[in-house]
mmCIF file of C-alpha atoms in Angstrom:
data_model
loop_
_atom_site.group_PDB
_atom_site.id
_atom_site.type_symbol
_atom_site.label_atom_id
_atom_site.label_comp_id
_atom_site.label_asym_id
_atom_site.label_seq_id
_atom_site.Cartn_x
_atom_site.Cartn_y
_atom_site.Cartn_z
ATOM 1 C CA MET A 124 -2.719 6.503 22.186
ATOM 2 C CA LYS A 125 -6.524 6.488 22.066
ATOM 3 C CA LYS A 126 -6.506 10.274 21.704
ATOM 4 C CA ALA A 127 -3.938 10.017 18.919
ATOM 5 C CA LEU A 128 -6.004 7.436 17.058
ATOM 6 C CA CYS A 129 -9.175 9.533 17.401
ATOM 7 C CA SER A 130 -7.284 12.599 16.184
ATOM 8 C CA LEU A 131 -6.088 10.633 13.162
ATOM 9 C CA LEU A 132 -9.616 9.552 12.269
ATOM 10 C CA LEU A 133 -10.923 13.100 12.700
ATOM 11 C CA LEU A 134 -8.169 14.392 10.376
ATOM 12 C CA PHE A 135 -9.095 11.834 7.754
ATOM 13 C CA LEU A 136 -12.806 12.740 7.974
ATOM 14 C CA PHE A 137 -11.962 16.433 7.705
ATOM 15 C CA LEU A 138 -9.879 15.893 4.561
ATOM 16 C CA ILE A 139 -12.505 13.742 2.868
ATOM 17 C CA LEU A 140 -15.772 15.361 3.957
ATOM 18 C CA SER A 141 -15.003 19.087 4.247
ATOM 19 C CA SER A 142 -16.841 20.884 1.449
ATOM 20 C CA PRO A 143 -13.913 22.573 -0.362
ATOM 21 C CA LEU A 144 -12.021 19.306 -0.637
ATOM 22 C CA HIS A 145 -14.978 17.017 -1.143
ATOM 23 C CA ALA A 146 -15.889 18.904 -4.317
ATOM 24 C CA GLU A 147 -12.537 17.972 -5.800
ATOM 25 C CA VAL A 148 -12.095 14.389 -4.609
ATOM 26 C CA GLU A 149 -11.006 12.361 -7.638
ATOM 27 C CA GLU A 150 -9.714 8.949 -8.684
ATOM 28 C CA THR A 151 -11.408 7.171 -5.797
ATOM 29 C CA TYR A 152 -11.033 3.425 -5.506
ATOM 30 C CA VAL A 153 -11.928 0.386 -3.455
ATOM 31 C CA ARG A 154 -9.429 -2.468 -3.332
ATOM 32 C CA LEU A 155 -9.749 -5.987 -1.922
ATOM 33 C CA ASP A 156 -6.567 -7.948 -1.206
ATOM 34 C CA ALA A 157 -5.959 -11.540 -0.147
ATOM 35 C CA ASP A 158 -2.544 -13.101 0.494
ATOM 36 C CA ASN A 159 -0.728 -15.484 2.831
ATOM 37 C CA THR A 160 -1.407 -13.179 5.799
ATOM 38 C CA GLY A 161 -5.162 -12.927 5.236
ATOM 39 C CA PHE A 162 -7.764 -10.608 3.718
ATOM 40 C CA TYR A 163 -7.936 -6.828 3.834
ATOM 41 C CA THR A 164 -9.672 -3.924 2.128
ATOM 42 C CA TRP A 165 -8.640 -0.448 1.010
ATOM 43 C CA ILE A 166 -10.689 2.720 0.486
ATOM 44 C CA GLY A 167 -8.846 5.666 -1.017
ATOM 45 C CA GLY A 168 -8.639 8.541 -3.460
ATOM 46 C CA ASN A 169 -7.052 11.906 -4.165
ATOM 47 C CA SER A 170 -8.037 15.405 -3.063
ATOM 48 C CA ARG A 171 -6.958 18.878 -4.083
ATOM 49 C CA TRP A 172 -5.548 21.231 -1.453
ATOM 50 C CA GLY A 173 -4.945 24.303 -3.576
ATOM 51 C CA LYS A 174 -2.378 23.229 -6.173
ATOM 52 C CA VAL A 175 -1.274 20.222 -4.125
ATOM 53 C CA LYS A 176 -2.691 16.803 -4.937
ATOM 54 C CA LEU A 177 -3.087 14.674 -1.808
ATOM 55 C CA SER A 178 -3.436 10.902 -1.933
ATOM 56 C CA HIS A 179 -5.045 9.198 1.078
ATOM 57 C CA ASP A 180 -6.473 5.828 2.001
ATOM 58 C CA ILE A 181 -7.497 3.624 4.878
ATOM 59 C CA ILE A 182 -6.787 -0.107 5.067
ATOM 60 C CA TYR A 183 -8.676 -2.511 7.310
ATOM 61 C CA TYR A 184 -7.635 -6.083 8.154
ATOM 62 C CA PRO A 185 -10.780 -7.868 9.433
ATOM 63 C CA GLY A 186 -8.899 -11.038 10.437
ATOM 64 C CA THR A 187 -6.826 -9.209 13.069
ATOM 65 C CA ASN A 188 -8.854 -5.962 13.417
ATOM 66 C CA ALA A 189 -5.770 -4.035 12.300
ATOM 67 C CA PHE A 190 -6.133 -0.559 10.817
ATOM 68 C CA GLN A 191 -3.892 1.695 8.740
ATOM 69 C CA PHE A 192 -4.176 5.272 7.512
ATOM 70 C CA GLU A 193 -1.928 6.835 4.834
ATOM 71 C CA ILE A 194 -1.637 10.329 3.375
ATOM 72 C CA GLY A 195 0.867 12.174 1.220
ATOM 73 C CA PRO A 196 1.427 14.512 -1.768
ATOM 74 C CA TYR A 197 1.241 13.021 -5.255
ATOM 75 C CA PHE A 198 3.742 14.232 -7.877
ATOM 76 C CA SER A 199 3.451 13.317 -11.573
ATOM 77 C CA LEU A 200 6.394 13.877 -13.902
ATOM 78 C CA GLY A 201 6.523 13.508 -17.659
ATOM 79 C CA GLU A 202 2.793 12.859 -18.098
ATOM 80 C CA GLY A 203 2.784 9.612 -16.163
ATOM 81 C CA LYS A 204 6.273 8.433 -17.033
ATOM 82 C CA LEU A 205 7.123 8.763 -13.360
ATOM 83 C CA ASP A 206 4.708 9.284 -10.451
ATOM 84 C CA ILE A 207 6.158 9.812 -6.976
ATOM 85 C CA LEU A 208 4.070 9.385 -3.834
ATOM 86 C CA PRO A 209 5.774 9.938 -0.447
ATOM 87 C CA MET A 210 3.388 9.159 2.397
ATOM 88 C CA VAL A 211 3.205 8.970 6.157
ATOM 89 C CA SER A 212 1.134 6.275 7.778
ATOM 90 C CA LEU A 213 -0.014 5.063 11.172
ATOM 91 C CA PHE A 214 -0.683 1.385 11.794
ATOM 92 C CA ALA A 215 -2.647 -0.193 14.659
ATOM 93 C CA ASN A 216 -2.292 -3.944 15.188
ATOM 94 C CA ASP A 217 -5.714 -4.021 16.897
ATOM 95 C CA LEU A 218 -8.138 -1.158 16.385
ATOM 96 C CA GLY A 219 -9.947 -2.104 19.597
ATOM 97 C CA SER A 220 -6.850 -1.578 21.732
ATOM 98 C CA GLY A 221 -6.696 2.155 20.971
ATOM 99 C CA LYS A 222 -2.931 1.854 20.441
ATOM 100 C CA ILE A 223 -0.978 2.975 17.409
ATOM 101 C CA ASP A 224 1.840 0.448 17.040
ATOM 102 C CA TYR A 225 3.817 1.767 14.087
ATOM 103 C CA PHE A 226 4.642 5.007 12.300
ATOM 104 C CA LEU A 227 5.556 4.470 8.651
ATOM 105 C CA PRO A 228 7.527 6.724 6.304
ATOM 106 C CA GLU A 229 6.639 5.388 2.850
ATOM 107 C CA LEU A 230 7.598 5.938 -0.770
ATOM 108 C CA PHE A 231 5.580 4.646 -3.716
ATOM 109 C CA LEU A 232 6.848 4.856 -7.291
ATOM 110 C CA TYR A 233 4.823 4.311 -10.477
ATOM 111 C CA SER A 234 6.068 4.486 -14.071
ATOM 112 C CA THR A 235 4.563 3.846 -17.494
ATOM 113 C CA LEU A 236 7.080 3.515 -20.308
ATOM 114 C CA GLY A 237 5.551 2.316 -23.555
ATOM 115 C CA ASN A 238 4.177 -1.168 -22.971
ATOM 116 C CA TRP A 239 5.869 -1.405 -19.563
ATOM 117 C CA TYR A 240 4.309 -0.502 -16.228
ATOM 118 C CA LEU A 241 6.535 -0.487 -13.125
ATOM 119 C CA GLU A 242 5.541 -0.128 -9.482
ATOM 120 C CA GLY A 243 7.576 0.011 -6.280
ATOM 121 C CA TRP A 244 6.508 0.067 -2.642
ATOM 122 C CA ASN A 245 8.851 1.047 0.208
ATOM 123 C CA SER A 246 7.611 1.097 3.812
ATOM 124 C CA LEU A 247 9.637 1.467 7.016
ATOM 125 C CA TYR A 248 7.765 0.281 10.139
ATOM 126 C CA LEU A 249 8.983 2.264 13.178
ATOM 127 C CA GLY A 250 7.527 1.108 16.477
ATOM 128 C CA LEU A 251 5.625 3.487 18.755
ATOM 129 C CA THR A 252 4.800 0.940 21.469
ATOM 130 C CA LYS A 253 7.314 -1.052 23.513
ATOM 131 C CA GLU A 254 6.658 -4.157 21.427
ATOM 132 C CA GLY A 255 6.806 -2.221 18.159
ATOM 133 C CA LYS A 256 10.085 -0.500 19.042
ATOM 134 C CA GLU A 257 11.672 -3.932 19.481
ATOM 135 C CA LEU A 258 10.485 -5.093 16.041
ATOM 136 C CA PRO A 259 11.146 -2.399 13.434
ATOM 137 C CA TYR A 260 11.233 -3.656 9.856
ATOM 138 C CA PHE A 261 11.274 -2.600 6.196
ATOM 139 C CA TYR A 262 8.878 -3.944 3.576
ATOM 140 C CA GLY A 263 9.415 -3.630 -0.177
ATOM 141 C CA ARG A 264 7.312 -4.730 -3.156
ATOM 142 C CA TYR A 265 8.446 -4.293 -6.749
ATOM 143 C CA PHE A 266 6.999 -5.507 -10.023
ATOM 144 C CA ALA A 267 7.201 -4.782 -13.750
ATOM 145 C CA LEU A 268 4.337 -5.611 -16.108
ATOM 146 C CA TYR A 269 4.617 -5.827 -19.890
ATOM 147 C CA LYS A 270 1.425 -5.462 -21.954
ATOM 148 C CA VAL A 271 1.414 -8.708 -23.910
ATOM 149 C CA THR A 272 -1.997 -8.044 -25.446
ATOM 150 C CA SER A 273 -4.589 -5.287 -25.134
ATOM 151 C CA TRP A 274 -6.116 -7.038 -22.114
ATOM 152 C CA VAL A 275 -3.326 -8.787 -20.233
ATOM 153 C CA SER A 276 0.039 -7.737 -18.749
ATOM 154 C CA LEU A 277 2.593 -9.889 -16.989
ATOM 155 C CA GLY A 278 6.107 -9.718 -15.571
ATOM 156 C CA PRO A 279 8.405 -10.407 -12.578
ATOM 157 C CA GLN A 280 7.693 -9.453 -8.970
ATOM 158 C CA VAL A 281 9.833 -9.326 -5.821
ATOM 159 C CA GLU A 282 8.683 -8.822 -2.229
ATOM 160 C CA LEU A 283 11.051 -8.570 0.727
ATOM 161 C CA THR A 284 11.070 -7.885 4.422
ATOM 162 C CA LEU A 285 14.165 -6.642 6.264
ATOM 163 C CA ASP A 286 14.279 -7.139 10.033
ATOM 164 C CA MET A 287 15.705 -3.899 11.468
ATOM 165 C CA ALA A 288 15.900 -5.011 15.108
ATOM 166 C CA ASP A 289 19.272 -4.644 16.820
ATOM 167 C CA GLU A 290 19.343 -8.307 17.815
ATOM 168 C CA ALA A 291 17.905 -9.694 14.571
ATOM 169 C CA GLU A 292 19.407 -13.067 13.613
ATOM 170 C CA LYS A 293 18.557 -12.586 9.943
ATOM 171 C CA THR A 294 18.354 -9.152 8.410
ATOM 172 C CA LEU A 295 16.499 -10.469 5.329
ATOM 173 C CA SER A 296 13.627 -12.314 6.969
ATOM 174 C CA SER A 297 11.496 -12.798 3.842
ATOM 175 C CA LEU A 298 12.179 -12.853 0.110
ATOM 176 C CA GLN A 299 9.385 -13.799 -2.258
ATOM 177 C CA LEU A 300 10.126 -14.210 -5.969
ATOM 178 C CA GLY A 301 7.616 -14.847 -8.700
ATOM 179 C CA GLY A 302 5.478 -13.428 -11.448
ATOM 180 C CA ALA A 303 2.623 -10.922 -11.628
ATOM 181 C CA LEU A 304 -0.389 -10.931 -13.948
ATOM 182 C CA SER A 305 -2.828 -8.068 -14.463
ATOM 183 C CA PHE A 306 -6.021 -7.836 -16.539
ATOM 184 C CA PRO A 307 -9.235 -5.773 -16.634
ATOM 185 C CA TYR A 308 -12.401 -7.224 -15.114
ATOM 186 C CA GLY A 309 -15.231 -5.110 -16.412
ATOM 187 C CA LYS A 310 -15.455 -1.336 -16.661
ATOM 188 C CA GLY A 311 -13.235 0.394 -14.097
ATOM 189 C CA ASN A 312 -12.059 -2.874 -12.541
ATOM 190 C CA THR A 313 -8.635 -4.514 -12.466
ATOM 191 C CA ILE A 314 -7.377 -7.827 -11.112
ATOM 192 C CA LEU A 315 -3.710 -8.208 -10.151
ATOM 193 C CA LEU A 316 -2.306 -11.633 -9.260
ATOM 194 C CA PHE A 317 1.075 -12.661 -7.835
ATOM 195 C CA LEU A 318 2.314 -16.243 -7.804
ATOM 196 C CA GLY A 319 5.713 -17.123 -6.437
ATOM 197 C CA ALA A 320 7.745 -18.776 -3.719
ATOM 198 C CA GLU A 321 9.166 -17.784 -0.340
ATOM 199 C CA THR A 322 12.901 -18.378 -0.589
ATOM 200 C CA LYS A 323 13.901 -17.736 3.029
ATOM 201 C CA GLY A 324 13.710 -20.538 5.573
ATOM 202 C CA ASP A 325 11.549 -23.473 4.527
ATOM 203 C CA PRO A 326 10.496 -22.968 0.883
ATOM 204 C CA SER A 327 6.780 -22.281 0.605
ATOM 205 C CA PHE A 328 4.223 -21.128 -1.937
ATOM 206 C CA ALA A 329 3.457 -17.389 -2.028
ATOM 207 C CA CYS A 330 0.429 -15.810 -3.634
ATOM 208 C CA ARG A 331 -1.561 -12.581 -3.681
ATOM 209 C CA GLY A 332 -4.747 -11.438 -5.349
ATOM 210 C CA ALA A 333 -6.027 -7.880 -5.592
ATOM 211 C CA PHE A 334 -9.291 -6.609 -7.061
ATOM 212 C CA THR A 335 -9.507 -2.822 -7.546
ATOM 213 C CA HIS A 336 -12.524 -0.782 -8.599
ATOM 214 C CA TYR A 337 -11.851 2.775 -9.810
ATOM 215 C CA SER A 338 -14.619 5.350 -10.008
#
């Protein structure tokens, strides 16, 4: 597993730093997230591999020392009316362990229709370690934002987790319902907030904040 993790990091460095790709890296961003599970940071962007646009990012969770790498081709249809991003990802629960715990097939959808912006996340966590194989799960995040004014957008948001284990007592282990709010925060910056409630098990407050800087 340590060799696999090192190979993954070397692949990422090759894609980002090799001269033919580095000259065409575009739409880079840094994102800071905080939610009920803790704080984490993203670094990502897009690169050109011939006519193919590749999207890639790394995500680091300092609270648990977890690490994730994602990469996939980016397809844009109808001048932004529908963007499709299938990705593959590797996730390590603890970067220091040298183990890759999950392989993730992922599908991200983005759409801008008039004053509406829609976004959908779909991630299937497939275990690679003994512990991970016993705890496969699906995570989905979906929200729709309507531009109320030139500077603020809001709308509904749903987040869910499906327990895919064979002996799972509850297939739907988490369902968070609420509202999302987005607004600019200076040039090239966006803040996205989610406020809602966890409806499975004991009701609890759910929240998320994300600050993204685009360059």
